[in-house]
Structure formats: structure tokens, C-alpha cells
Amino acid sequence: MDLLEYQAKQLFQQVDIPVLPSQSISHPKELKNLLIPYPIVLKSQVLASGRAKFGGVKFVENTIDAIAAAQYIFNLQIEGEYPEVILAEARYDAENELFLAIMLDYTLKKPVLLGSSCGGIHIDTLLENLQTCVIEDTFSPFYARRLVKQMGLSGNSIASVSKIFEKMYHLFIEYDLDAIEINPLGVNNNGEVMALDGKIRINDYALNRHPKLLASFTQENINNSSPSFKLLKIDESSNLAVISDSVDVGIFTLNGLLNKGQKTNSYYVISSENKENQEESLNNIFADIFNNEQIKVVLINIINQWNLAEFFVEKIKQFYPLEIITKLPRSEDRADRATGLRLFDNKNQVKRQSFPTVRKVHWILRSISAKDSIDPTQLTGLPCELINDFESSIEIISSIN
């Protein structure tokens, strides 16, 4: 699981890696009550690289400029990703910028320290000056000092930068990280340092060992998510999506899946407090799932307040009406369509309404009260299974994968 910059800096603070005063912003109007003195920098909180190059980093001098810049950043797509949060941060004048990182080398099966005396956005220059140091056995400050000297640093910078490496390594081991990076680490003329940007990747299989960490960032990401439904993107390589009607149930589900080696692509939570808004939320969730071609399996694990399971069954029926599943061969008199297919009744070939978002997704529905409220015959012919226990859902997911 990759953390956003502001989340990584929260972990930095736990081990006293210095970071600037900052405030996360979920709407431009929040800048009217900003607690940080100007001038500030506004940074798009997305996982994509090259934020500054694409315009996702803005320096501003006052509130009016900050609101205008925030509105621009919130509507700026960077590599297909829009920010749900912007980080407002104090300005810092660095005399030098460094690159520091620790990564797990899966070939060597050992951590590797990486450092460059040329940090920042100029990647070619950074790589030309990159130094590495493999941690052969137990970590020692010796490794950090040796790498810092290889980077060409001198004076007070040797001690201060070495200390940052030690603190980064503590986080690396404490939270089972795949990678931790500070780029840039600002250094002033007194040798004092400041983490100006940071990235952290937590090993997915280790998340179950850190439930408080997962719960913290899951809840935070969900709170800053879409108003119609709450979404947490976790691992884009996975083909599994999870839907729940409770954050607690969702965290239990994600941890349970991780314990069995199952990664999750996306987690959706739908509020069960307002029955009137549920259908709109479900429409948006289904649209988001169908728009993500990576998702092949959806686990719906719900408490089932307001008979929410019935909503899901009806919604699945809307997308998979039994009489329109067959796709006919292309013929000369058939006009091109955006989706490339037309849907027909199997018996009389009468043209039916087309559903451009229809594609095969396997749905697994588990609910505390679903067994009592849903007749299994309602699911006949649909790509949906009704199950009673969580272990069975994991077995089904494993068999599909």
C-alpha cells in the first residue's frame, strides 16, 4: 500500500524526522481558516510522480491566491488521478537538496540504502550521482555514515543526514516497509535538515501486523473520499474489490483477506444511515467498478441495515438481465457502436436496450441477515453467489483467481 505525502510525513513525525508545519485541505474554502503563515506551498496529494511538472505544486503569498490555486489543483488530473486532499505547507529555503531512500531488494533479500547529493525533480542528475549501500547484517550507523560520505557531504551535514537515515531505517523495520524515500531532503547552511517530500510503500502482506496503522489510514482516506460513496484505492495490480456498509466491517474484511494472501484493488463503503441516498451511491459504485477493467471479482460484505442486500441483488439484475447476455456475430447491416456490441433476446431476436457497461464480474454477497431476506433462486443465472461465512468467500475468490 502506497501512502500519500502527508500520510508519510505523519509517520516521519513519529521518529522525529523534521517536517514543516502543514495542514491537509479537502476543500478550497478551508484555506480561509489556515493556521500556517504565508507564504506557503500547495501540493496535490496523488500517488503519481511529477506533480510539479504537471502543475500540481503551487507557491502562493496570500489567501486569495491560495484559494484560486487550490481550485486549480483539485481539478487537475495527474496521470489519471485527481487529488482528494491538498497539502498546505510552509515554505523552506534549502541551500542543498538531497535524495535519501531505503528499499528492500527482493533479489538480494536485503535492505539497501540509496542516496544522492542531487535530489529534487531532475531525475537524470539524481541518478548520475546515486550511491548505494547494502545492509549485509544488522543495521549499524556505520552504514549510514559510509553512504553519506560517498555522497560527498562534509562537516555538520554528515552527522545530521546520517541520523535521518537511522530514523528512516527504524520506520522501515517497524512497519515492514518495501520502500521509504525522502526527496528532497533540504539542507540549510548550518547543516540542519528538513524532509520536504516523502513516499512510503508498506508491504501488503504485512498490513495485518499493523491493524492500527491500516485502520488509521483507511478511515482517513475514506473520510476524504467522494461524497456519493467512499473509496480507498489500495493495490492496482489486484482484481478484487470489496464493498461494505461499515468501516469496521471493511477493516475486518481487508485484514482477513491479507491474512490469506489476497490483495484488494479498491474498497468502497456505502453509508447505511440514509436510505434515500443509497441507490445513488450504488449507481456510482457500480459505475466505478465497471470503469475499472482490472476488477474481476467483487466481495460485498455487509451488516445489511435497511435490507441493503436486496438493493445489491436488484442492482446486479439491472446490469445482468438474463435475456440479453448473448452477443450476436457482426453483420454488414449492423452499425458501429461505441461499445462494439448489441444485445438481443435469445429467442425472438427482438432488439433490447443495450447496456454499455456490461462485462463479466463475479459478485460474492455475504450478509448477516442476507440468508433470511434473499431467496437464492433470485440469483439463478446471475454471476453472483450468496454465502454465509467469510472463510467461504475467501475460498471462492481464490478459486476464481
Coordinates of C-alpha atoms in Angstrom, one line a residue:
M1 CA 0.0 0.0 0.0
D2 CA 1.4 3.4 -1.0
L3 CA 1.0 6.3 1.3
L4 CA 0.4 9.9 0.2
E5 CA 3.0 12.5 1.1
Y6 CA 1.0 13.9 4.1
Q7 CA 0.5 10.4 5.4
A8 CA 4.2 9.6 5.1
K9 CA 5.0 12.7 7.0
Q10 CA 2.8 11.7 9.8
L11 CA 5.0 8.6 10.2
F12 CA 8.1 10.8 9.9
Q13 CA 7.0 12.7 12.9
Q14 CA 6.7 9.5 15.0
V15 CA 10.5 9.1 14.8
D16 CA 11.4 12.9 14.9
I17 CA 12.3 13.3 11.2
P18 CA 11.8 17.0 10.9
V19 CA 8.9 18.2 8.7
L20 CA 7.4 21.6 8.1
P21 CA 4.2 22.9 9.6
S22 CA 1.4 21.7 7.3
Q23 CA -2.3 21.3 7.0
S24 CA -4.3 18.9 4.8
I25 CA -7.1 20.6 2.8
S26 CA -10.1 18.8 1.4
H27 CA -11.8 21.9 0.0
P28 CA -10.5 25.3 -1.1
K29 CA -12.7 27.2 1.4
E30 CA -10.7 25.6 4.3
L31 CA -7.9 27.9 3.4
K32 CA -9.8 30.8 4.9
N33 CA -9.0 29.2 8.3
L34 CA -5.4 28.2 7.5
L35 CA -3.2 28.0 10.6
I36 CA 0.1 28.3 8.7
P37 CA 1.5 31.8 8.0
Y38 CA 2.1 32.8 4.4
P39 CA 3.9 32.3 2.1
I40 CA 3.0 28.6 1.6
V41 CA 3.2 25.9 -1.0
L42 CA 0.1 23.9 -2.0
K43 CA 0.8 20.3 -3.2
S44 CA -1.6 17.9 -4.9
Q45 CA -1.8 14.7 -2.9
V46 CA -1.7 12.0 -5.5
L47 CA 0.5 8.9 -5.9
A48 CA 1.6 9.8 -9.4
S49 CA 5.1 11.2 -9.9
G50 CA 6.0 14.6 -11.5
R51 CA 3.4 16.7 -9.6
A52 CA 5.5 19.9 -10.1
K53 CA 6.0 19.2 -13.8
F54 CA 2.2 18.9 -14.3
G55 CA 1.3 21.9 -12.3
G56 CA 0.3 20.1 -9.0
V57 CA 2.6 22.3 -6.9
K58 CA 1.9 26.0 -6.4
F59 CA 3.6 28.7 -4.3
V60 CA 1.3 31.4 -3.0
E61 CA 1.6 34.5 -1.0
N62 CA -2.0 35.1 0.3
T63 CA -5.4 33.6 0.9
I64 CA -6.9 34.8 -2.4
D65 CA -4.1 33.3 -4.5
A66 CA -4.2 30.1 -2.3
I67 CA -8.0 29.6 -3.0
A68 CA -7.5 30.1 -6.7
A69 CA -4.5 27.7 -6.8
A70 CA -6.4 25.1 -4.7
Q71 CA -9.4 25.2 -7.1
Y72 CA -7.0 24.6 -10.0
I73 CA -5.2 21.7 -8.3
F74 CA -8.3 19.9 -7.2
N75 CA -9.4 19.9 -10.8
L76 CA -6.0 18.9 -12.2
Q77 CA -5.7 15.3 -13.3
I78 CA -2.2 13.9 -13.0
E79 CA -1.7 10.5 -14.7
G80 CA -5.4 9.8 -14.4
E81 CA -5.6 10.7 -10.7
Y82 CA -7.4 13.6 -9.1
P83 CA -6.5 14.7 -5.5
E84 CA -9.0 14.3 -2.7
V85 CA -6.6 16.2 -0.4
I86 CA -4.2 19.1 -0.9
L87 CA -1.3 19.6 1.5
A88 CA -0.7 23.3 2.5
E89 CA 2.8 23.6 3.8
A90 CA 5.2 26.3 5.0
R91 CA 7.9 27.4 2.7
Y92 CA 11.5 26.4 3.2
D93 CA 14.7 27.8 1.7
A94 CA 17.2 25.0 1.3
E95 CA 20.9 25.5 0.4
N96 CA 21.1 22.0 -0.9
E97 CA 18.6 19.2 -1.8
L98 CA 19.4 15.5 -1.3
F99 CA 17.7 12.2 -2.1
L100 CA 17.5 9.5 0.6
A101 CA 15.8 6.2 0.3
I102 CA 15.8 2.6 1.7
M103 CA 14.4 -0.2 -0.4
L104 CA 14.0 -3.9 0.0
D105 CA 16.0 -5.7 -2.7
Y106 CA 14.0 -8.9 -3.3
T107 CA 16.9 -10.4 -5.3
L108 CA 19.4 -9.9 -2.5
K109 CA 16.7 -10.2 0.2
K110 CA 18.4 -7.4 2.0
P111 CA 17.6 -3.7 2.6
V112 CA 19.6 -1.2 0.5
L113 CA 20.4 2.4 1.4
L114 CA 20.3 4.9 -1.5
G115 CA 21.5 8.5 -1.5
S116 CA 22.2 11.3 -4.0
S117 CA 23.7 14.7 -3.4
C118 CA 21.4 16.0 -6.2
G119 CA 17.8 15.5 -5.0
G120 CA 14.6 17.0 -6.4
I121 CA 12.8 16.8 -9.7
H122 CA 15.8 16.4 -12.1
I123 CA 15.9 12.6 -12.1
D124 CA 18.8 12.2 -14.6
T125 CA 21.1 14.2 -12.5
L126 CA 19.9 12.4 -9.3
L127 CA 20.7 9.0 -10.9
E128 CA 24.1 10.1 -12.1
N129 CA 25.1 10.9 -8.5
L130 CA 23.3 8.0 -6.9
Q131 CA 25.2 6.0 -4.3
T132 CA 24.1 2.7 -2.7
C133 CA 25.0 0.6 0.4
V134 CA 23.6 -2.9 1.1
I135 CA 22.8 -3.7 4.7
E136 CA 24.6 -7.1 5.0
D137 CA 23.6 -7.9 8.6
T138 CA 22.2 -5.9 11.4
F139 CA 21.9 -2.2 10.7
S140 CA 24.6 0.0 12.2
P141 CA 25.0 3.8 12.0
F142 CA 28.3 2.9 10.2
Y143 CA 26.3 2.0 7.1
A144 CA 24.6 5.5 7.1
R145 CA 27.8 7.4 7.7
R146 CA 29.7 5.5 5.0
L147 CA 26.9 6.2 2.4
V148 CA 26.7 9.9 3.4
K149 CA 30.5 10.3 2.8
Q150 CA 30.1 8.5 -0.6
M151 CA 27.6 11.2 -1.4
G152 CA 30.3 13.8 -0.9
L153 CA 28.8 15.5 2.1
S154 CA 31.1 17.1 4.8
G155 CA 31.0 19.0 8.1
N156 CA 27.8 19.1 10.1
S157 CA 25.8 17.5 7.2
I158 CA 27.5 14.1 7.7
A159 CA 26.0 13.7 11.2
S160 CA 22.6 15.2 10.5
V161 CA 22.0 13.3 7.3
S162 CA 23.3 10.0 8.8
K163 CA 20.8 10.5 11.7
I164 CA 17.9 10.8 9.2
F165 CA 19.0 7.5 7.6
E166 CA 18.9 5.9 11.1
K167 CA 15.4 7.2 11.7
M168 CA 14.2 6.1 8.3
Y169 CA 15.6 2.6 8.9
H170 CA 13.7 2.4 12.2
L171 CA 10.4 3.1 10.3
F172 CA 11.5 0.7 7.6
I173 CA 11.7 -2.2 10.1
E174 CA 8.9 -1.1 12.5
Y175 CA 6.2 -1.1 9.7
D176 CA 7.5 -3.8 7.4
L177 CA 8.1 -1.3 4.5
D178 CA 9.0 -2.1 1.0
A179 CA 10.4 1.4 0.5
I180 CA 10.8 4.7 2.2
E181 CA 12.0 7.8 0.4
I182 CA 12.7 11.5 1.2
N183 CA 13.1 13.6 -1.9
P184 CA 14.2 16.2 -1.4
L185 CA 15.8 16.4 2.0
G186 CA 16.5 20.1 2.3
V187 CA 19.8 21.1 4.0
N188 CA 20.5 24.7 5.1
N189 CA 23.9 26.4 5.5
N190 CA 24.1 25.2 9.2
G191 CA 23.7 21.6 8.2
E192 CA 20.1 21.4 9.6
V193 CA 17.8 19.2 7.6
M194 CA 14.1 19.1 6.6
A195 CA 12.1 16.4 4.9
L196 CA 10.4 18.4 2.1
D197 CA 8.7 15.4 0.5
G198 CA 8.3 11.8 1.3
K199 CA 7.0 8.5 0.0
I200 CA 6.3 5.2 1.8
R201 CA 5.3 1.8 0.5
I202 CA 4.0 -0.7 3.1
N203 CA 4.2 -4.4 2.2
D204 CA 0.7 -5.5 1.6
Y205 CA 1.2 -8.9 3.3
A206 CA 2.5 -7.2 6.4
L207 CA -0.5 -4.9 6.9
N208 CA -2.3 -7.4 9.1
R209 CA 0.5 -7.0 11.6
H210 CA -0.2 -3.3 11.8
P211 CA -4.0 -3.0 12.2
K212 CA -3.9 0.4 13.9
L213 CA -1.9 1.8 11.0
L214 CA -4.2 0.3 8.5
A215 CA -7.3 1.5 10.4
S216 CA -5.9 5.0 10.7
F217 CA -5.1 5.5 7.0
T218 CA -8.2 3.6 5.9
Q219 CA -10.5 5.8 8.0
E220 CA -8.7 9.0 7.0
N221 CA -8.7 8.2 3.2
I222 CA -12.4 7.2 3.4
N223 CA -13.3 10.5 5.2
N224 CA -11.6 12.4 2.4
S225 CA -13.2 10.4 -0.4
S226 CA -16.2 11.0 -2.7
P227 CA -19.4 12.5 -1.2
S228 CA -21.6 9.9 -3.0
F229 CA -19.6 6.9 -1.9
K230 CA -16.3 6.4 0.0
L231 CA -13.4 4.8 -1.9
L232 CA -10.0 3.6 -0.9
K233 CA -7.6 2.6 -3.7
I234 CA -5.1 0.0 -2.3
D235 CA -3.4 -2.2 -4.9
E236 CA -4.0 -1.6 -8.6
S237 CA -2.5 -5.0 -9.5
S238 CA -5.3 -6.8 -7.7
N239 CA -8.6 -7.8 -9.5
L240 CA -10.6 -7.8 -6.3
A241 CA -12.9 -5.0 -5.0
V242 CA -14.6 -5.0 -1.6
I243 CA -17.8 -3.2 -0.6
S244 CA -19.2 -2.8 2.9
D245 CA -21.7 -0.7 4.8
S246 CA -19.4 -0.1 7.8
V247 CA -15.8 1.0 8.1
D248 CA -15.2 -1.5 10.9
V249 CA -16.5 -4.4 8.8
G250 CA -14.4 -3.1 5.9
I251 CA -11.2 -3.1 8.0
F252 CA -12.0 -6.6 9.3
T253 CA -12.5 -7.8 5.7
L254 CA -9.3 -6.2 4.4
N255 CA -7.3 -7.7 7.2
G256 CA -8.9 -11.1 6.8
L257 CA -8.1 -11.1 3.1
L258 CA -4.5 -10.1 3.7
N259 CA -4.1 -12.9 6.2
K260 CA -5.0 -15.3 3.4
G261 CA -2.7 -13.6 0.9
Q262 CA -5.5 -11.8 -1.0
K263 CA -4.7 -8.3 -2.1
T264 CA -7.5 -5.7 -2.7
N265 CA -7.7 -3.3 -5.6
S266 CA -10.4 -1.0 -4.2
Y267 CA -12.5 -0.7 -1.1
Y268 CA -15.9 1.0 -1.2
V269 CA -18.0 1.9 1.9
I270 CA -21.7 2.9 1.5
S271 CA -23.4 4.7 4.3
S272 CA -26.5 2.9 5.6
E273 CA -27.7 6.0 7.6
N274 CA -29.7 7.5 4.7
K275 CA -31.8 5.0 2.8
E276 CA -32.8 7.6 0.2
N277 CA -29.2 8.2 -0.9
Q278 CA -28.3 4.5 -1.2
E279 CA -29.5 4.0 -4.7
E280 CA -27.4 6.9 -6.0
S281 CA -24.4 5.6 -4.1
L282 CA -24.8 2.1 -5.5
N283 CA -25.2 3.5 -9.1
N284 CA -21.9 5.4 -8.6
I285 CA -20.1 2.4 -7.1
F286 CA -21.2 0.1 -9.9
A287 CA -20.2 2.6 -12.5
D288 CA -16.8 2.9 -10.9
I289 CA -16.3 -0.8 -10.7
F290 CA -17.3 -1.3 -14.4
N291 CA -15.0 1.5 -15.4
N292 CA -12.1 -0.3 -13.8
E293 CA -11.3 -3.1 -16.1
Q294 CA -8.8 -4.6 -13.7
I295 CA -11.6 -5.6 -11.3
K296 CA -13.0 -9.1 -12.0
V297 CA -14.3 -10.1 -8.5
V298 CA -16.4 -8.1 -6.0
L299 CA -16.9 -9.2 -2.4
I300 CA -19.9 -7.5 -0.8
N301 CA -19.6 -7.9 3.0
I302 CA -22.4 -6.0 4.8
I303 CA -24.2 -5.7 8.0
N304 CA -27.4 -5.3 5.9
Q305 CA -29.1 -2.4 7.6
W306 CA -32.1 -1.1 5.6
N307 CA -32.2 -4.5 3.7
L308 CA -29.2 -3.3 1.7
A309 CA -28.6 -6.8 0.4
E310 CA -31.9 -6.5 -1.6
F311 CA -30.6 -3.3 -3.2
F312 CA -27.4 -5.1 -4.3
V313 CA -29.4 -8.0 -5.8
E314 CA -31.7 -5.7 -7.7
K315 CA -28.8 -3.6 -9.0
I316 CA -27.0 -6.8 -10.2
K317 CA -30.1 -7.8 -12.0
Q318 CA -30.2 -4.4 -13.7
F319 CA -26.7 -5.0 -15.1
Y320 CA -27.2 -8.6 -16.0
P321 CA -30.8 -9.2 -17.2
L322 CA -30.8 -12.8 -18.3
E323 CA -32.4 -12.4 -21.7
I324 CA -29.7 -10.0 -23.1
I325 CA -26.4 -11.8 -22.2
T326 CA -25.8 -13.3 -25.7
K327 CA -23.7 -11.3 -28.2
L328 CA -24.5 -11.9 -31.9
P329 CA -21.9 -12.1 -34.7
R330 CA -21.2 -8.8 -36.5
S331 CA -23.1 -8.4 -39.8
E332 CA -22.8 -5.8 -42.6
D333 CA -26.1 -4.2 -41.7
R334 CA -25.0 -3.6 -38.1
A335 CA -23.9 -0.1 -37.3
D336 CA -20.8 0.5 -35.3
R337 CA -21.4 1.3 -31.6
A338 CA -19.1 2.8 -29.0
T339 CA -19.2 -0.4 -27.1
G340 CA -18.8 -2.6 -30.2
L341 CA -21.8 -4.9 -29.3
R342 CA -25.5 -5.1 -29.4
L343 CA -27.6 -7.1 -27.0
F344 CA -30.6 -9.2 -28.1
D345 CA -33.2 -11.6 -26.8
N346 CA -32.1 -15.2 -27.4
K347 CA -35.4 -16.5 -28.7
N348 CA -37.0 -14.0 -31.0
Q349 CA -34.0 -11.8 -31.7
V350 CA -36.0 -8.7 -30.7
K351 CA -33.6 -5.8 -30.1
R352 CA -33.3 -4.9 -26.4
Q353 CA -31.9 -2.0 -24.6
S354 CA -28.1 -2.0 -24.7
F355 CA -26.0 -1.9 -21.5
P356 CA -22.6 -0.4 -22.5
T357 CA -21.1 -1.1 -19.1
V358 CA -21.9 -4.9 -19.1
R359 CA -18.8 -7.1 -18.7
K360 CA -18.2 -10.2 -16.7
V361 CA -17.6 -9.5 -13.0
H362 CA -18.1 -12.2 -10.3
W363 CA -20.1 -10.9 -7.4
I364 CA -20.0 -12.5 -3.9
L365 CA -22.6 -11.4 -1.4
R366 CA -22.2 -12.0 2.3
S367 CA -24.6 -10.5 4.9
I368 CA -25.5 -11.2 8.5
S369 CA -29.2 -11.3 7.5
A370 CA -29.0 -11.9 3.8
K371 CA -29.9 -15.6 4.2
D372 CA -33.2 -14.6 5.7
S373 CA -34.0 -11.7 3.3
I374 CA -32.9 -13.1 0.0
D375 CA -34.3 -16.1 -1.8
P376 CA -31.3 -17.8 -3.5
T377 CA -33.4 -18.5 -6.6
Q378 CA -33.3 -14.8 -7.2
L379 CA -29.6 -15.2 -8.1
T380 CA -30.2 -18.1 -10.6
G381 CA -28.4 -17.3 -13.9
L382 CA -26.6 -14.3 -12.4
P383 CA -22.8 -14.1 -11.8
C384 CA -23.5 -13.8 -8.1
E385 CA -23.1 -16.1 -5.1
L386 CA -24.8 -15.8 -1.8
I387 CA -22.6 -17.1 1.0
N388 CA -22.9 -17.3 4.8
D389 CA -19.4 -17.2 6.2
F390 CA -16.3 -15.2 5.5
E391 CA -14.0 -18.2 5.0
S392 CA -16.2 -19.4 2.1
S393 CA -15.9 -16.1 0.4
I394 CA -12.1 -16.3 0.5
E395 CA -12.2 -19.8 -0.9
I396 CA -14.3 -18.6 -3.8
I397 CA -12.0 -15.7 -4.5
S398 CA -9.0 -18.0 -4.5
S399 CA -10.7 -20.4 -6.9
I400 CA -11.6 -17.6 -9.3
N401 CA -8.0 -16.2 -9.2

